[in-house]
Amino acid sequence: MIYVRKANARGHANHGWLETYHSFSFANYYDPDFMGFSDLRVINEDRVQVGKGFGQHPHKNMEILSYVLEGTIEHQDSMGFRERVKAGEFQIMSAGTGIHHSEYNPSDQETLHFYQIWIKPNEINIKPRYETRYFPEVEGRQLILSSDARENSLKIYQDMNLWRWRFKAQEDHEYTILKRYGNVLIQVVTGELRVNGQLIQTSDGVAVFDEENIQITTVKAAEILLFELL
């Protein structure tokens, strides 16, 4: 089965300093039909205005991935860690036993645009940690997250894989779903393509389950995040 969630069907809030879209129930947006997908709990697409951000707040026992599309995140935490995560970079945080952190847009000119993704861990109460990495912009598939950090990917405490896949326009690809990872979620970062004939565009999401393979045809150049989940 393939289920397409159009971008404008997501939960939405505009707080002035923050415009955010929620793929799953989050904060004041609640829909019992969209509480997560397999071990994915949150996919938020956020735009933060200049000089604004999220103040100190806690997390515990959650794997949190930030992918910066435009601008910069300035991150500070209760361990004394401070870092700027730039466009094109991914940062994975294992909240583990508990941590407080803040995330700000330090620019006085450029809006911060990023995805924040929460994944339930398969180990709890681990020591909190961060890791940030830039992945070169190349065509084809890149492994971003994996449980064993293979192929220079970031480690995540969950049995899953996250791929970033970039396509040229007018390409055809067949993706075979691994038996181990029977649940697949596609988040379109940019572009326009068809998945088994269904048109999907920037910020749309696609949940796939009980399928052996899918056919991907690009209409325009595209970038997707593809999650392989148990």
mmCIF file of C-alpha atoms in Angstrom, residues 44-181:
data_model
loop_
_atom_site.group_PDB
_atom_site.id
_atom_site.type_symbol
_atom_site.label_atom_id
_atom_site.label_comp_id
_atom_site.label_asym_id
_atom_site.label_seq_id
_atom_site.Cartn_x
_atom_site.Cartn_y
_atom_site.Cartn_z
ATOM 1 C CA ASN A 44 8.637 18.873 11.489
ATOM 2 C CA GLU A 45 9.527 21.329 8.743
ATOM 3 C CA ASP A 46 10.431 24.619 10.429
ATOM 4 C CA ARG A 47 11.228 28.142 9.277
ATOM 5 C CA VAL A 48 12.688 30.376 11.994
ATOM 6 C CA GLN A 49 12.984 34.126 11.554
ATOM 7 C CA VAL A 50 16.253 36.011 12.023
ATOM 8 C CA GLY A 51 17.489 36.271 15.598
ATOM 9 C CA LYS A 52 14.771 33.958 16.919
ATOM 10 C CA GLY A 53 14.659 30.378 18.088
ATOM 11 C CA PHE A 54 13.752 27.733 20.628
ATOM 12 C CA GLY A 55 14.859 28.510 24.204
ATOM 13 C CA GLN A 56 16.287 25.935 26.590
ATOM 14 C CA HIS A 57 14.038 22.872 26.689
ATOM 15 C CA PRO A 58 14.499 19.240 27.754
ATOM 16 C CA HIS A 59 14.644 15.953 25.852
ATOM 17 C CA LYS A 60 15.034 12.401 27.107
ATOM 18 C CA ASN A 61 15.330 8.991 25.407
ATOM 19 C CA MET A 62 14.804 10.168 21.868
ATOM 20 C CA GLU A 63 17.008 10.239 18.753
ATOM 21 C CA ILE A 64 16.691 13.706 17.189
ATOM 22 C CA LEU A 65 17.961 14.540 13.714
ATOM 23 C CA SER A 66 18.215 18.059 12.311
ATOM 24 C CA TYR A 67 18.776 18.634 8.603
ATOM 25 C CA VAL A 68 19.462 22.262 7.691
ATOM 26 C CA LEU A 69 18.232 23.300 4.239
ATOM 27 C CA GLU A 70 18.867 27.044 4.476
ATOM 28 C CA GLY A 71 20.587 29.189 7.077
ATOM 29 C CA THR A 72 22.286 28.090 10.292
ATOM 30 C CA ILE A 73 21.230 26.591 13.631
ATOM 31 C CA GLU A 74 23.145 27.778 16.689
ATOM 32 C CA HIS A 75 22.924 24.969 19.213
ATOM 33 C CA GLN A 76 23.792 25.179 22.936
ATOM 34 C CA ASP A 77 23.175 22.565 25.612
ATOM 35 C CA SER A 78 23.439 21.707 29.290
ATOM 36 C CA MET A 79 26.712 19.810 28.701
ATOM 37 C CA GLY A 80 28.393 23.064 27.684
ATOM 38 C CA PHE A 81 28.382 22.111 24.013
ATOM 39 C CA ARG A 82 27.972 24.923 21.463
ATOM 40 C CA GLU A 83 27.936 24.532 17.697
ATOM 41 C CA ARG A 84 26.613 26.062 14.513
ATOM 42 C CA VAL A 85 24.990 23.622 12.088
ATOM 43 C CA LYS A 86 25.039 24.998 8.555
ATOM 44 C CA ALA A 87 23.000 24.384 5.414
ATOM 45 C CA GLY A 88 23.626 20.898 4.045
ATOM 46 C CA GLU A 89 24.652 19.487 7.423
ATOM 47 C CA PHE A 90 22.917 16.824 9.518
ATOM 48 C CA GLN A 91 23.124 16.692 13.301
ATOM 49 C CA ILE A 92 22.074 13.628 15.303
ATOM 50 C CA MET A 93 21.399 13.942 19.029
ATOM 51 C CA SER A 94 20.834 11.044 21.391
ATOM 52 C CA ALA A 95 18.961 12.599 24.315
ATOM 53 C CA GLY A 96 19.410 9.442 26.408
ATOM 54 C CA THR A 97 19.378 10.086 30.161
ATOM 55 C CA GLY A 98 18.302 13.673 29.558
ATOM 56 C CA ILE A 99 19.578 16.972 28.225
ATOM 57 C CA HIS A 100 18.506 20.613 27.908
ATOM 58 C CA HIS A 101 19.350 22.540 24.762
ATOM 59 C CA SER A 102 18.426 25.605 22.730
ATOM 60 C CA GLU A 103 18.330 26.201 18.970
ATOM 61 C CA TYR A 104 18.519 29.679 17.478
ATOM 62 C CA ASN A 105 18.840 31.371 14.124
ATOM 63 C CA PRO A 106 21.943 33.526 14.662
ATOM 64 C CA SER A 107 21.606 35.384 11.350
ATOM 65 C CA ASP A 108 20.318 38.926 11.043
ATOM 66 C CA GLN A 109 19.499 38.388 7.354
ATOM 67 C CA GLU A 110 18.638 34.786 6.509
ATOM 68 C CA THR A 111 15.653 32.678 7.551
ATOM 69 C CA LEU A 112 16.528 29.276 9.009
ATOM 70 C CA HIS A 113 14.773 26.406 7.200
ATOM 71 C CA PHE A 114 15.272 22.902 8.522
ATOM 72 C CA TYR A 115 13.720 19.526 9.185
ATOM 73 C CA GLN A 116 13.666 18.160 12.707
ATOM 74 C CA ILE A 117 12.992 14.431 12.936
ATOM 75 C CA TRP A 118 12.459 12.363 16.090
ATOM 76 C CA ILE A 119 13.028 8.617 16.129
ATOM 77 C CA LYS A 120 12.311 6.314 19.047
ATOM 78 C CA PRO A 121 15.537 4.610 20.231
ATOM 79 C CA ASN A 122 16.014 0.895 20.829
ATOM 80 C CA GLU A 123 18.298 1.632 23.788
ATOM 81 C CA ILE A 124 17.266 3.913 26.631
ATOM 82 C CA ASN A 125 19.179 5.904 29.230
ATOM 83 C CA ILE A 126 22.378 6.084 27.214
ATOM 84 C CA LYS A 127 24.834 8.945 27.699
ATOM 85 C CA PRO A 128 23.678 11.978 25.686
ATOM 86 C CA ARG A 129 25.759 12.687 22.586
ATOM 87 C CA TYR A 130 25.867 14.785 19.417
ATOM 88 C CA GLU A 131 27.416 14.290 16.022
ATOM 89 C CA THR A 132 27.295 16.617 13.019
ATOM 90 C CA ARG A 133 28.316 15.864 9.460
ATOM 91 C CA TYR A 134 28.215 17.438 6.024
ATOM 92 C CA PHE A 135 27.439 15.026 3.199
ATOM 93 C CA PRO A 136 28.659 16.163 -0.242
ATOM 94 C CA GLU A 137 25.911 16.960 -2.729
ATOM 95 C CA VAL A 138 26.109 14.059 -5.151
ATOM 96 C CA GLU A 139 23.602 12.351 -7.394
ATOM 97 C CA GLY A 140 22.146 9.028 -6.333
ATOM 98 C CA ARG A 141 21.786 7.503 -2.872
ATOM 99 C CA GLN A 142 23.735 8.473 0.239
ATOM 100 C CA LEU A 143 23.377 6.666 3.551
ATOM 101 C CA ILE A 144 22.813 9.299 6.251
ATOM 102 C CA LEU A 145 21.808 7.259 9.335
ATOM 103 C CA SER A 146 22.342 3.612 10.254
ATOM 104 C CA SER A 147 22.624 1.525 13.402
ATOM 105 C CA ASP A 148 26.237 0.546 12.624
ATOM 106 C CA ALA A 149 27.481 3.830 11.094
ATOM 107 C CA ARG A 150 28.544 2.035 7.922
ATOM 108 C CA GLU A 151 29.509 3.854 4.734
ATOM 109 C CA ASN A 152 30.486 6.911 6.782
ATOM 110 C CA SER A 153 26.894 7.415 7.950
ATOM 111 C CA LEU A 154 25.867 8.852 11.308
ATOM 112 C CA LYS A 155 25.091 6.322 14.014
ATOM 113 C CA ILE A 156 21.558 6.064 15.379
ATOM 114 C CA TYR A 157 20.358 3.941 18.264
ATOM 115 C CA GLN A 158 17.630 2.229 16.267
ATOM 116 C CA ASP A 159 17.518 -0.548 13.663
ATOM 117 C CA MET A 160 16.789 1.600 10.617
ATOM 118 C CA ASN A 161 18.403 3.342 7.662
ATOM 119 C CA LEU A 162 17.945 6.848 6.327
ATOM 120 C CA TRP A 163 18.985 7.604 2.770
ATOM 121 C CA ARG A 164 19.200 10.924 0.963
ATOM 122 C CA TRP A 165 18.522 10.392 -2.721
ATOM 123 C CA ARG A 166 19.056 13.033 -5.411
ATOM 124 C CA PHE A 167 17.627 12.633 -8.909
ATOM 125 C CA LYS A 168 17.929 14.433 -12.204
ATOM 126 C CA ALA A 169 14.770 15.249 -14.128
ATOM 127 C CA GLN A 170 13.261 12.548 -16.319
ATOM 128 C CA GLU A 171 14.876 9.555 -14.596
ATOM 129 C CA ASP A 172 13.390 6.137 -13.835
ATOM 130 C CA HIS A 173 14.421 4.051 -10.823
ATOM 131 C CA GLU A 174 13.161 0.867 -9.235
ATOM 132 C CA TYR A 175 13.576 0.573 -5.479
ATOM 133 C CA THR A 176 13.324 -2.906 -3.959
ATOM 134 C CA ILE A 177 12.087 -2.922 -0.379
ATOM 135 C CA LEU A 178 14.195 -5.044 1.946
ATOM 136 C CA LYS A 179 12.226 -7.755 3.751
ATOM 137 C CA ARG A 180 13.770 -6.657 7.050
ATOM 138 C CA TYR A 181 12.532 -3.100 6.591
#
